[in-house]
């Protein structure tokens, strides 16, 4: 646990939260500033700043839990779908530096939440990107 981390405190029950689910590794809570009704956050109980820090043993449990929560939301809240959003780094919009996954229920007629203007992949740059990233794997 990290002393000054609010999500550490919430995940470990030191600060009360609207908890949808809890197990040995995770707590799933309602977001205080929901994008839609039922917007939830998956929080690991251990502190990892972001996905890059997350241990494989925890990471491998995240997607099955997101699916479990999403399926329950579809039934319980009547949302036909949901978005998973996971921000890493300030530039990517991460405001709390404790790894978390947003589960955002989506309803008919709702406005766009995850959207971008599609650009065009530059032919010359394409090779450079592929080479640079492959070299780091
Ligand atoms: P991100 O921008 O991906 O770091 O998301 C942080 C999310 O945490 C935002 O959606 C906030 O509304 C939410 N949030 C911040 N503090 C709390 C809190 N104390 N309880 C519940 N949700 C919170
Ligand atoms: Zn933390």
Short mmCIF file of N, CA, C and O and ligand atoms in Angstrom, two decimals:
data_model
loop_
_atom_site.label_atom_id
_atom_site.label_comp_id
_atom_site.label_asym_id
_atom_site.label_seq_id
_atom_site.Cartn_x
_atom_site.Cartn_y
_atom_site.Cartn_z
N UNK A 1 0.84 -1.22 0.00
CA UNK A 1 0.00 0.00 0.00
C UNK A 1 0.86 1.25 0.00
O UNK A 1 1.85 1.32 0.70
N UNK A 2 0.46 2.25 -0.77
CA UNK A 2 1.22 3.51 -0.83
C UNK A 2 0.49 4.52 0.07
O UNK A 2 -0.72 4.71 -0.06
N UNK A 3 1.25 5.12 0.95
CA UNK A 3 0.70 6.00 2.00
C UNK A 3 -0.28 7.06 1.49
O UNK A 3 -1.36 7.23 2.02
N UNK A 4 0.14 7.79 0.44
CA UNK A 4 -0.64 8.95 0.01
C UNK A 4 -1.57 8.64 -1.17
O UNK A 4 -1.98 9.53 -1.89
N UNK A 5 -1.88 7.34 -1.36
CA UNK A 5 -2.68 6.97 -2.53
C UNK A 5 -4.14 6.71 -2.13
O UNK A 5 -4.43 5.79 -1.35
N UNK A 6 -5.04 7.51 -2.67
CA UNK A 6 -6.46 7.39 -2.29
C UNK A 6 -7.06 6.05 -2.74
O UNK A 6 -7.87 5.46 -2.02
N UNK A 7 -6.63 5.56 -3.90
CA UNK A 7 -7.18 4.29 -4.37
C UNK A 7 -6.66 3.11 -3.54
O UNK A 7 -7.37 2.10 -3.40
N UNK A 8 -5.44 3.21 -2.98
CA UNK A 8 -4.97 2.19 -2.03
C UNK A 8 -5.91 2.15 -0.84
O UNK A 8 -6.31 1.06 -0.39
N UNK A 9 -6.26 3.32 -0.35
CA UNK A 9 -7.12 3.40 0.85
C UNK A 9 -8.52 2.88 0.54
O UNK A 9 -9.12 2.16 1.35
N UNK A 10 -9.04 3.23 -0.62
CA UNK A 10 -10.38 2.75 -1.00
C UNK A 10 -10.35 1.23 -1.22
O UNK A 10 -11.18 0.50 -0.69
N UNK A 11 -9.36 0.76 -1.99
CA UNK A 11 -9.30 -0.66 -2.34
C UNK A 11 -9.18 -1.53 -1.09
O UNK A 11 -9.72 -2.63 -1.03
N UNK A 12 -8.48 -1.02 -0.07
CA UNK A 12 -8.26 -1.81 1.14
C UNK A 12 -9.26 -1.50 2.25
O UNK A 12 -9.09 -1.93 3.39
N UNK A 13 -10.29 -0.71 1.91
CA UNK A 13 -11.40 -0.49 2.83
C UNK A 13 -11.16 0.56 3.90
O UNK A 13 -11.96 0.71 4.81
N UNK A 14 -10.06 1.31 3.79
CA UNK A 14 -9.79 2.38 4.78
C UNK A 14 -10.71 3.57 4.57
O UNK A 14 -11.02 4.30 5.49
N UNK A 15 -11.07 3.78 3.30
CA UNK A 15 -12.05 4.82 2.96
C UNK A 15 -13.25 4.08 2.39
O UNK A 15 -13.10 3.25 1.49
N UNK A 16 -14.47 4.37 2.90
CA UNK A 16 -15.65 3.65 2.41
C UNK A 16 -15.97 4.00 0.95
O UNK A 16 -15.68 5.11 0.50
N UNK A 17 -16.53 3.05 0.26
CA UNK A 17 -16.88 3.26 -1.15
C UNK A 17 -18.10 2.42 -1.47
O UNK A 17 -18.43 1.49 -0.75
N UNK A 18 -18.76 2.77 -2.57
CA UNK A 18 -19.89 1.97 -3.04
C UNK A 18 -19.28 0.76 -3.76
O UNK A 18 -18.90 0.84 -4.93
N UNK A 19 -19.17 -0.34 -3.03
CA UNK A 19 -18.47 -1.52 -3.55
C UNK A 19 -19.44 -2.49 -4.23
O UNK A 19 -20.40 -2.95 -3.62
N UNK A 20 -19.14 -2.78 -5.50
CA UNK A 20 -19.95 -3.72 -6.27
C UNK A 20 -19.44 -5.14 -6.11
O UNK A 20 -20.19 -6.11 -6.22
N UNK A 21 -18.13 -5.25 -5.87
CA UNK A 21 -17.49 -6.58 -5.83
C UNK A 21 -16.17 -6.46 -5.08
O UNK A 21 -15.49 -5.43 -5.18
N UNK A 22 -15.83 -7.52 -4.34
CA UNK A 22 -14.53 -7.55 -3.66
C UNK A 22 -14.04 -8.98 -3.59
O UNK A 22 -14.82 -9.90 -3.35
N UNK A 23 -12.75 -9.17 -3.82
CA UNK A 23 -12.13 -10.47 -3.56
C UNK A 23 -10.74 -10.23 -2.98
O UNK A 23 -10.42 -9.10 -2.57
N UNK A 24 -9.91 -11.24 -2.95
CA UNK A 24 -8.58 -11.13 -2.34
C UNK A 24 -7.72 -10.07 -3.02
O UNK A 24 -6.93 -9.39 -2.36
N UNK A 25 -7.88 -9.92 -4.32
CA UNK A 25 -6.98 -9.05 -5.08
C UNK A 25 -7.58 -7.71 -5.48
O UNK A 25 -6.82 -6.77 -5.78
N UNK A 26 -8.90 -7.62 -5.58
CA UNK A 26 -9.53 -6.44 -6.18
C UNK A 26 -10.73 -5.94 -5.39
O UNK A 26 -11.38 -6.70 -4.68
N UNK A 27 -11.02 -4.65 -5.60
CA UNK A 27 -12.31 -4.09 -5.20
C UNK A 27 -12.85 -3.37 -6.44
O UNK A 27 -12.09 -2.68 -7.14
N UNK A 28 -14.13 -3.52 -6.70
CA UNK A 28 -14.77 -2.80 -7.81
C UNK A 28 -15.76 -1.82 -7.21
O UNK A 28 -16.66 -2.22 -6.44
N UNK A 29 -15.57 -0.53 -7.52
CA UNK A 29 -16.39 0.51 -6.88
C UNK A 29 -17.10 1.36 -7.94
O UNK A 29 -16.69 1.38 -9.11
N UNK A 30 -18.12 2.08 -7.50
CA UNK A 30 -18.75 3.05 -8.40
C UNK A 30 -17.89 4.30 -8.46
O UNK A 30 -17.41 4.79 -7.42
N UNK A 31 -17.68 4.81 -9.67
CA UNK A 31 -16.93 6.05 -9.87
C UNK A 31 -17.75 7.22 -9.31
O UNK A 31 -18.97 7.29 -9.51
N UNK A 32 -17.08 8.13 -8.62
CA UNK A 32 -17.77 9.28 -8.01
C UNK A 32 -18.20 10.31 -9.05
O UNK A 32 -19.05 11.15 -8.77
N UNK A 33 -17.57 10.27 -10.22
CA UNK A 33 -17.95 11.20 -11.29
C UNK A 33 -18.33 10.41 -12.53
O UNK A 33 -17.63 10.45 -13.55
N UNK A 34 -19.45 9.69 -12.45
CA UNK A 34 -19.75 8.71 -13.51
C UNK A 34 -20.03 9.32 -14.89
O UNK A 34 -20.71 10.34 -14.99
N UNK A 35 -19.47 8.68 -15.91
CA UNK A 35 -19.76 9.07 -17.30
C UNK A 35 -21.17 8.63 -17.66
O UNK A 35 -21.87 9.31 -18.43
N UNK A 36 -21.58 7.49 -17.14
CA UNK A 36 -22.95 6.99 -17.35
C UNK A 36 -23.38 6.28 -16.06
O UNK A 36 -22.56 6.05 -15.16
N UNK A 37 -24.65 5.92 -16.00
CA UNK A 37 -25.18 5.22 -14.81
C UNK A 37 -24.49 3.86 -14.65
O UNK A 37 -24.53 3.04 -15.57
N UNK A 38 -23.85 3.66 -13.51
CA UNK A 38 -23.20 2.38 -13.23
C UNK A 38 -21.70 2.37 -13.50
O UNK A 38 -21.04 1.36 -13.26
N UNK A 39 -21.16 3.49 -13.98
CA UNK A 39 -19.71 3.61 -14.25
C UNK A 39 -18.92 3.11 -13.03
O UNK A 39 -19.07 3.62 -11.93
N UNK A 40 -18.10 2.10 -13.26
CA UNK A 40 -17.37 1.47 -12.15
C UNK A 40 -15.88 1.45 -12.42
O UNK A 40 -15.42 1.63 -13.56
N UNK A 41 -15.11 1.22 -11.35
CA UNK A 41 -13.66 1.14 -11.45
C UNK A 41 -13.18 -0.15 -10.81
O UNK A 41 -13.57 -0.46 -9.68
N UNK A 42 -12.33 -0.87 -11.53
CA UNK A 42 -11.67 -2.04 -10.95
C UNK A 42 -10.36 -1.56 -10.34
O UNK A 42 -9.51 -1.00 -11.04
N UNK A 43 -10.20 -1.79 -9.04
CA UNK A 43 -8.97 -1.38 -8.34
C UNK A 43 -8.26 -2.59 -7.76
O UNK A 43 -8.86 -3.33 -6.96
N UNK A 44 -6.99 -2.82 -8.11
CA UNK A 44 -6.25 -3.86 -7.40
C UNK A 44 -5.96 -3.37 -5.97
O UNK A 44 -5.81 -2.17 -5.75
N UNK A 45 -5.89 -4.29 -5.02
CA UNK A 45 -5.63 -3.89 -3.63
C UNK A 45 -4.17 -3.49 -3.42
O UNK A 45 -3.86 -2.70 -2.55
N UNK A 46 -3.29 -4.07 -4.24
CA UNK A 46 -1.88 -3.66 -4.18
C UNK A 46 -1.67 -2.44 -5.05
O UNK A 46 -2.38 -2.26 -6.05
N UNK A 47 -0.67 -1.64 -4.70
CA UNK A 47 -0.43 -0.42 -5.47
C UNK A 47 0.47 -0.68 -6.68
O UNK A 47 1.59 -1.16 -6.55
N UNK A 48 -0.06 -0.36 -7.85
CA UNK A 48 0.72 -0.31 -9.10
C UNK A 48 0.31 0.99 -9.76
O UNK A 48 -0.90 1.27 -9.88
N UNK A 49 1.27 1.78 -10.17
CA UNK A 49 0.93 3.10 -10.72
C UNK A 49 0.11 2.97 -12.00
O UNK A 49 -0.84 3.72 -12.25
N UNK A 50 0.48 2.00 -12.83
CA UNK A 50 -0.21 1.86 -14.13
C UNK A 50 0.03 0.46 -14.69
O UNK A 50 0.63 -0.39 -14.02
N UNK A 51 -0.43 0.25 -15.90
CA UNK A 51 -0.34 -1.09 -16.52
C UNK A 51 1.11 -1.56 -16.66
O UNK A 51 1.39 -2.76 -16.55
N UNK A 52 2.02 -0.62 -16.89
CA UNK A 52 3.43 -1.00 -17.05
C UNK A 52 3.99 -1.62 -15.77
O UNK A 52 4.87 -2.46 -15.83
N UNK A 53 3.47 -1.20 -14.64
CA UNK A 53 3.96 -1.70 -13.34
C UNK A 53 3.24 -2.96 -12.88
O UNK A 53 3.74 -3.68 -12.02
N UNK A 54 2.06 -3.18 -13.42
CA UNK A 54 1.21 -4.28 -12.93
C UNK A 54 1.89 -5.63 -13.08
O UNK A 54 2.47 -5.93 -14.12
N UNK A 55 1.84 -6.45 -12.03
CA UNK A 55 2.43 -7.79 -12.11
C UNK A 55 1.55 -8.70 -12.97
O UNK A 55 0.32 -8.58 -12.95
N UNK A 56 2.21 -9.61 -13.69
CA UNK A 56 1.47 -10.52 -14.58
C UNK A 56 0.39 -11.29 -13.82
O UNK A 56 -0.72 -11.50 -14.33
N UNK A 57 0.73 -11.71 -12.59
CA UNK A 57 -0.22 -12.53 -11.82
C UNK A 57 -1.51 -11.75 -11.50
O UNK A 57 -2.58 -12.34 -11.36
N UNK A 58 -1.40 -10.43 -11.40
CA UNK A 58 -2.59 -9.61 -11.18
C UNK A 58 -3.23 -9.28 -12.53
O UNK A 58 -4.46 -9.35 -12.68
N UNK A 59 -2.39 -8.92 -13.49
CA UNK A 59 -2.89 -8.52 -14.81
C UNK A 59 -3.78 -9.61 -15.42
O UNK A 59 -4.81 -9.31 -16.02
N UNK A 60 -3.40 -10.86 -15.23
CA UNK A 60 -4.15 -11.95 -15.88
C UNK A 60 -5.56 -12.12 -15.30
O UNK A 60 -6.40 -12.78 -15.89
N UNK A 61 -5.80 -11.49 -14.14
CA UNK A 61 -7.13 -11.60 -13.53
C UNK A 61 -8.04 -10.44 -13.90
O UNK A 61 -9.23 -10.46 -13.61
N UNK A 62 -7.45 -9.41 -14.51
CA UNK A 62 -8.22 -8.18 -14.74
C UNK A 62 -9.31 -8.36 -15.80
O UNK A 62 -10.46 -7.98 -15.59
N UNK A 63 -8.94 -8.94 -16.92
CA UNK A 63 -9.92 -9.06 -18.01
C UNK A 63 -11.08 -10.00 -17.65
O UNK A 63 -12.25 -9.65 -17.92
N UNK A 64 -10.80 -11.16 -17.04
CA UNK A 64 -11.94 -11.99 -16.60
C UNK A 64 -12.86 -11.25 -15.63
O UNK A 64 -14.08 -11.41 -15.69
N UNK A 65 -12.28 -10.42 -14.75
CA UNK A 65 -13.12 -9.67 -13.80
C UNK A 65 -13.93 -8.60 -14.54
O UNK A 65 -15.11 -8.39 -14.24
N UNK A 66 -13.30 -7.94 -15.50
CA UNK A 66 -14.02 -6.93 -16.28
C UNK A 66 -15.20 -7.56 -17.01
O UNK A 66 -16.30 -7.00 -17.08
N UNK A 67 -14.99 -8.75 -17.53
CA UNK A 67 -16.07 -9.47 -18.23
C UNK A 67 -17.20 -9.82 -17.27
O UNK A 67 -18.38 -9.62 -17.56
N UNK A 68 -16.81 -10.32 -16.09
CA UNK A 68 -17.81 -10.67 -15.07
C UNK A 68 -18.66 -9.45 -14.70
O UNK A 68 -19.89 -9.53 -14.64
N UNK A 69 -18.00 -8.31 -14.49
CA UNK A 69 -18.71 -7.08 -14.11
C UNK A 69 -19.59 -6.60 -15.26
O UNK A 69 -20.73 -6.20 -15.05
N UNK A 70 -19.02 -6.61 -16.46
CA UNK A 70 -19.77 -6.14 -17.63
C UNK A 70 -21.03 -6.96 -17.85
O UNK A 70 -22.11 -6.41 -18.11
N UNK A 71 -20.90 -8.28 -17.72
CA UNK A 71 -22.06 -9.15 -17.93
C UNK A 71 -23.13 -8.91 -16.86
O UNK A 71 -24.33 -8.91 -17.15
N UNK A 72 -22.68 -8.66 -15.62
CA UNK A 72 -23.63 -8.38 -14.54
C UNK A 72 -24.34 -7.05 -14.79
O UNK A 72 -25.54 -6.91 -14.53
N UNK A 73 -23.60 -6.08 -15.31
CA UNK A 73 -24.20 -4.76 -15.58
C UNK A 73 -25.25 -4.84 -16.68
O UNK A 73 -26.30 -4.20 -16.60
N UNK A 74 -24.94 -5.61 -17.71
CA UNK A 74 -25.91 -5.77 -18.81
C UNK A 74 -27.23 -6.29 -18.25
O UNK A 74 -28.31 -5.80 -18.59
N UNK A 75 -27.13 -7.28 -17.36
CA UNK A 75 -28.35 -7.86 -16.77
C UNK A 75 -29.01 -6.91 -15.77
O UNK A 75 -30.22 -6.73 -15.77
N UNK A 76 -28.19 -6.32 -14.90
CA UNK A 76 -28.74 -5.55 -13.78
C UNK A 76 -29.20 -4.16 -14.19
O UNK A 76 -30.19 -3.65 -13.65
N UNK A 77 -28.47 -3.54 -15.11
CA UNK A 77 -28.75 -2.14 -15.44
C UNK A 77 -29.44 -1.98 -16.79
O UNK A 77 -29.88 -0.89 -17.14
N UNK A 78 -29.47 -3.06 -17.56
CA UNK A 78 -30.14 -3.00 -18.85
C UNK A 78 -29.36 -2.24 -19.91
O UNK A 78 -29.93 -1.76 -20.89
N UNK A 79 -28.04 -2.13 -19.73
CA UNK A 79 -27.22 -1.47 -20.77
C UNK A 79 -26.90 -2.52 -21.83
O UNK A 79 -26.46 -3.62 -21.51
N UNK A 80 -27.12 -2.20 -23.11
CA UNK A 80 -26.82 -3.19 -24.14
C UNK A 80 -25.31 -3.45 -24.31
O UNK A 80 -24.91 -4.49 -24.82
N UNK A 81 -24.48 -2.50 -23.87
CA UNK A 81 -23.03 -2.68 -24.03
C UNK A 81 -22.26 -1.90 -22.98
O UNK A 81 -22.85 -1.24 -22.13
N UNK A 82 -20.94 -2.01 -23.05
CA UNK A 82 -20.10 -1.24 -22.11
C UNK A 82 -18.73 -1.03 -22.73
O UNK A 82 -18.29 -1.81 -23.57
N UNK A 83 -18.07 0.05 -22.29
CA UNK A 83 -16.69 0.31 -22.69
C UNK A 83 -15.75 -0.03 -21.54
O UNK A 83 -16.08 0.24 -20.38
N UNK A 84 -14.59 -0.59 -21.88
CA UNK A 84 -13.49 -0.66 -20.93
C UNK A 84 -12.52 0.43 -21.30
O UNK A 84 -12.13 0.54 -22.47
N UNK A 85 -12.14 1.25 -20.34
CA UNK A 85 -11.17 2.34 -20.58
C UNK A 85 -10.09 2.22 -19.52
O UNK A 85 -10.38 2.00 -18.35
N UNK A 86 -8.86 2.35 -19.96
CA UNK A 86 -7.74 2.20 -19.01
C UNK A 86 -6.65 3.18 -19.41
O UNK A 86 -6.01 3.02 -20.44
N UNK A 87 -6.45 4.21 -18.61
CA UNK A 87 -5.51 5.28 -18.94
C UNK A 87 -4.16 5.06 -18.25
O UNK A 87 -4.11 4.72 -17.07
N UNK A 88 -3.09 5.27 -18.99
CA UNK A 88 -1.74 5.14 -18.46
C UNK A 88 -0.95 6.40 -18.72
O UNK A 88 -0.65 6.71 -19.87
N UNK A 89 -0.64 7.13 -17.66
CA UNK A 89 0.14 8.36 -17.80
C UNK A 89 -0.75 9.58 -17.91
O UNK A 89 -1.88 9.50 -18.41
N UNK A 90 -0.20 10.68 -17.42
CA UNK A 90 -0.94 11.95 -17.39
C UNK A 90 -1.42 12.36 -18.79
O UNK A 90 -2.55 12.79 -18.97
N UNK A 91 -0.54 12.17 -19.77
CA UNK A 91 -0.86 12.58 -21.14
C UNK A 91 -2.02 11.76 -21.70
O UNK A 91 -2.72 12.19 -22.62
N UNK A 92 -2.18 10.57 -21.14
CA UNK A 92 -3.27 9.70 -21.60
C UNK A 92 -4.55 9.94 -20.80
O UNK A 92 -5.53 9.23 -20.97
N UNK A 93 -4.49 10.91 -19.88
CA UNK A 93 -5.69 11.24 -19.12
C UNK A 93 -5.77 10.58 -17.76
O UNK A 93 -6.82 10.64 -17.10
N UNK A 94 -4.69 9.92 -17.35
CA UNK A 94 -4.73 9.27 -16.03
C UNK A 94 -4.58 10.33 -14.93
O UNK A 94 -3.58 11.04 -14.89
N UNK A 95 -5.57 10.43 -14.09
CA UNK A 95 -5.55 11.44 -13.02
C UNK A 95 -5.21 10.82 -11.67
O UNK A 95 -4.73 11.51 -10.78
N UNK A 96 -5.46 9.53 -11.49
CA UNK A 96 -5.10 8.85 -10.24
C UNK A 96 -4.06 7.78 -10.60
O UNK A 96 -4.36 6.85 -11.36
N UNK A 97 -2.86 7.93 -10.02
CA UNK A 97 -1.75 7.04 -10.39
C UNK A 97 -1.75 5.74 -9.58
O UNK A 97 -0.77 5.40 -8.91
N UNK A 98 -2.89 5.08 -9.63
CA UNK A 98 -3.04 3.73 -9.09
C UNK A 98 -3.81 3.00 -10.18
O UNK A 98 -4.94 3.41 -10.51
N UNK A 99 -3.22 1.95 -10.75
CA UNK A 99 -3.84 1.26 -11.87
C UNK A 99 -5.34 1.05 -11.64
O UNK A 99 -5.76 0.61 -10.56
N UNK A 100 -6.13 1.34 -12.65
CA UNK A 100 -7.56 1.06 -12.56
C UNK A 100 -8.14 0.90 -13.96
O UNK A 100 -7.60 1.44 -14.93
N UNK A 101 -9.22 0.16 -14.03
CA UNK A 101 -9.94 -0.02 -15.29
C UNK A 101 -11.34 0.54 -15.12
O UNK A 101 -12.03 0.21 -14.15
N UNK A 102 -11.73 1.41 -16.04
CA UNK A 102 -13.10 1.92 -16.04
C UNK A 102 -14.00 0.92 -16.77
O UNK A 102 -13.64 0.44 -17.85
N UNK A 103 -15.15 0.64 -16.18
CA UNK A 103 -16.19 -0.12 -16.88
C UNK A 103 -17.35 0.86 -17.02
O UNK A 103 -17.94 1.29 -16.02
N UNK A 104 -17.65 1.22 -18.26
CA UNK A 104 -18.64 2.27 -18.50
C UNK A 104 -19.83 1.68 -19.25
O UNK A 104 -19.74 1.41 -20.46
N UNK A 105 -20.95 1.49 -18.55
CA UNK A 105 -22.14 0.96 -19.22
C UNK A 105 -22.60 1.93 -20.30
O UNK A 105 -22.53 3.16 -20.12
N UNK A 106 -23.07 1.39 -21.42
CA UNK A 106 -23.53 2.23 -22.53
C UNK A 106 -24.99 1.95 -22.82
O UNK A 106 -25.40 0.79 -22.87
N UNK A 107 -25.72 3.04 -22.99
CA UNK A 107 -27.18 2.95 -23.19
C UNK A 107 -27.54 3.48 -24.57
O UNK A 107 -26.79 4.27 -25.15
N UNK A 108 -28.69 3.09 -25.02
CA UNK A 108 -29.15 3.53 -26.34
C UNK A 108 -29.22 5.06 -26.39
O UNK A 108 -29.69 5.70 -25.44
N UNK A 109 -28.70 5.65 -27.47
CA UNK A 109 -28.79 7.09 -27.65
C UNK A 109 -27.76 7.88 -26.86
O UNK A 109 -27.76 9.11 -26.88
N UNK A 110 -26.85 7.21 -26.16
CA UNK A 110 -25.82 7.90 -25.38
C UNK A 110 -24.79 8.56 -26.29
O UNK A 110 -24.58 8.12 -27.42
N UNK A 111 -24.15 9.61 -25.78
CA UNK A 111 -23.15 10.30 -26.61
C UNK A 111 -21.84 9.52 -26.60
O UNK A 111 -21.62 8.65 -25.75
N UNK A 112 -20.96 9.88 -27.55
CA UNK A 112 -19.68 9.18 -27.66
C UNK A 112 -18.84 9.40 -26.41
O UNK A 112 -18.81 10.50 -25.87
N UNK A 113 -18.15 8.37 -25.98
CA UNK A 113 -17.27 8.51 -24.81
C UNK A 113 -15.82 8.31 -25.23
O UNK A 113 -14.96 9.10 -24.89
N UNK A 114 -15.58 7.26 -25.97
CA UNK A 114 -14.23 7.02 -26.46
C UNK A 114 -14.24 7.28 -27.96
O UNK A 114 -14.79 6.50 -28.72
N UNK A 115 -13.68 8.42 -28.38
CA UNK A 115 -13.76 8.78 -29.80
C UNK A 115 -12.52 9.57 -30.22
O UNK A 115 -11.89 10.24 -29.41
N UNK A 116 -12.11 9.41 -31.47
CA UNK A 116 -11.02 10.22 -32.02
C UNK A 116 -11.28 10.45 -33.48
O UNK A 116 -12.06 9.74 -34.11
N UNK A 117 -10.62 11.51 -34.03
CA UNK A 117 -10.70 11.79 -35.45
C UNK A 117 -9.70 10.87 -36.14
O UNK A 117 -8.48 11.00 -35.92
N UNK A 118 -10.12 9.94 -36.98
CA UNK A 118 -9.15 9.05 -37.63
C UNK A 118 -8.22 9.82 -38.55
O UNK A 118 -8.68 10.66 -39.33
N UNK A 119 -6.91 9.58 -38.41
CA UNK A 119 -5.94 10.19 -39.32
C UNK A 119 -5.67 9.24 -40.47
O UNK A 119 -6.55 8.46 -40.85
N UNK A 120 -4.46 9.31 -41.05
CA UNK A 120 -4.08 8.39 -42.13
C UNK A 120 -2.67 7.88 -41.83
O UNK A 120 -1.79 8.69 -41.54
N UNK A 121 -2.47 6.58 -41.87
CA UNK A 121 -1.16 6.01 -41.58
C UNK A 121 -0.18 6.36 -42.69
O UNK A 121 -0.38 5.99 -43.85
N UNK A 122 0.88 7.08 -42.31
CA UNK A 122 1.90 7.52 -43.28
C UNK A 122 2.76 6.32 -43.69
O UNK A 122 3.29 5.61 -42.83
N UNK A 123 2.89 6.12 -44.99
CA UNK A 123 3.59 4.94 -45.52
C UNK A 123 5.03 4.86 -45.04
O UNK A 123 5.51 3.81 -44.64
N UNK A 124 5.75 6.01 -45.10
CA UNK A 124 7.17 6.02 -44.72
C UNK A 124 7.32 5.83 -43.21
O UNK A 124 8.18 5.07 -42.74
N UNK A 125 6.46 6.51 -42.48
CA UNK A 125 6.53 6.43 -41.01
C UNK A 125 6.15 5.05 -40.51
O UNK A 125 6.64 4.61 -39.47
N UNK A 126 5.29 4.39 -41.27
CA UNK A 126 4.83 3.05 -40.88
C UNK A 126 6.01 2.11 -40.59
O UNK A 126 6.05 1.46 -39.56
N UNK A 127 6.97 2.10 -41.53
CA UNK A 127 8.13 1.21 -41.37
C UNK A 127 8.93 1.58 -40.13
O UNK A 127 9.41 0.72 -39.40
N UNK A 128 9.10 2.90 -39.92
CA UNK A 128 9.89 3.36 -38.76
C UNK A 128 9.23 2.94 -37.46
O UNK A 128 9.89 2.52 -36.52
N UNK A 129 7.92 3.09 -37.41
CA UNK A 129 7.19 2.73 -36.18
C UNK A 129 7.35 1.24 -35.90
O UNK A 129 7.68 0.83 -34.78
N UNK A 130 7.13 0.44 -36.93
CA UNK A 130 7.20 -1.01 -36.78
C UNK A 130 8.59 -1.42 -36.30
O UNK A 130 8.75 -2.19 -35.34
N UNK A 131 9.61 -0.85 -36.93
CA UNK A 131 11.00 -1.20 -36.59
C UNK A 131 11.31 -0.78 -35.14
O UNK A 131 11.89 -1.54 -34.37
N UNK A 132 10.93 0.46 -34.79
CA UNK A 132 11.25 0.99 -33.45
C UNK A 132 10.57 0.19 -32.34
O UNK A 132 11.20 -0.16 -31.35
N UNK A 133 9.32 -0.13 -32.54
CA UNK A 133 8.59 -0.84 -31.49
C UNK A 133 9.08 -2.28 -31.39
O UNK A 133 9.34 -2.79 -30.28
N UNK A 134 9.25 -2.93 -32.52
CA UNK A 134 9.71 -4.33 -32.50
C UNK A 134 11.06 -4.46 -31.82
O UNK A 134 11.33 -5.46 -31.15
N UNK A 135 11.92 -3.44 -31.96
CA UNK A 135 13.24 -3.48 -31.36
C UNK A 135 13.18 -3.42 -29.83
O UNK A 135 14.12 -3.83 -29.15
N UNK A 136 12.08 -2.93 -29.30
CA UNK A 136 11.96 -2.80 -27.83
C UNK A 136 11.26 -3.99 -27.18
O UNK A 136 11.15 -4.05 -25.96
N UNK A 137 10.74 -4.92 -27.98
CA UNK A 137 9.98 -6.04 -27.41
C UNK A 137 10.89 -7.14 -26.85
O UNK A 137 12.00 -7.30 -27.30
P1 LIG B 1 -8.48 8.37 -14.60
O1 LIG B 1 -8.72 9.70 -15.24
O2 LIG B 1 -8.45 7.23 -15.56
O3 LIG B 1 -7.26 8.40 -13.68
O4 LIG B 1 -9.76 8.11 -13.72
C1 LIG B 1 -9.90 8.47 -12.40
C2 LIG B 1 -11.35 8.25 -12.04
O5 LIG B 1 -11.46 8.14 -10.65
C3 LIG B 1 -12.28 9.38 -12.48
O6 LIG B 1 -13.31 8.86 -13.30
C4 LIG B 1 -12.82 9.93 -11.16
O7 LIG B 1 -14.17 10.31 -11.26
C5 LIG B 1 -12.64 8.75 -10.24
N1 LIG B 1 -12.44 9.06 -8.83
C6 LIG B 1 -11.54 9.92 -8.30
N2 LIG B 1 -11.60 9.89 -6.95
C7 LIG B 1 -12.56 8.98 -6.63
C8 LIG B 1 -13.08 8.48 -5.40
N3 LIG B 1 -12.66 8.93 -4.22
N4 LIG B 1 -14.05 7.55 -5.45
C9 LIG B 1 -14.51 7.09 -6.64
N5 LIG B 1 -14.05 7.50 -7.84
C10 LIG B 1 -13.09 8.44 -7.83
ZN1 LIG B 2 -2.38 3.01 -4.65
#
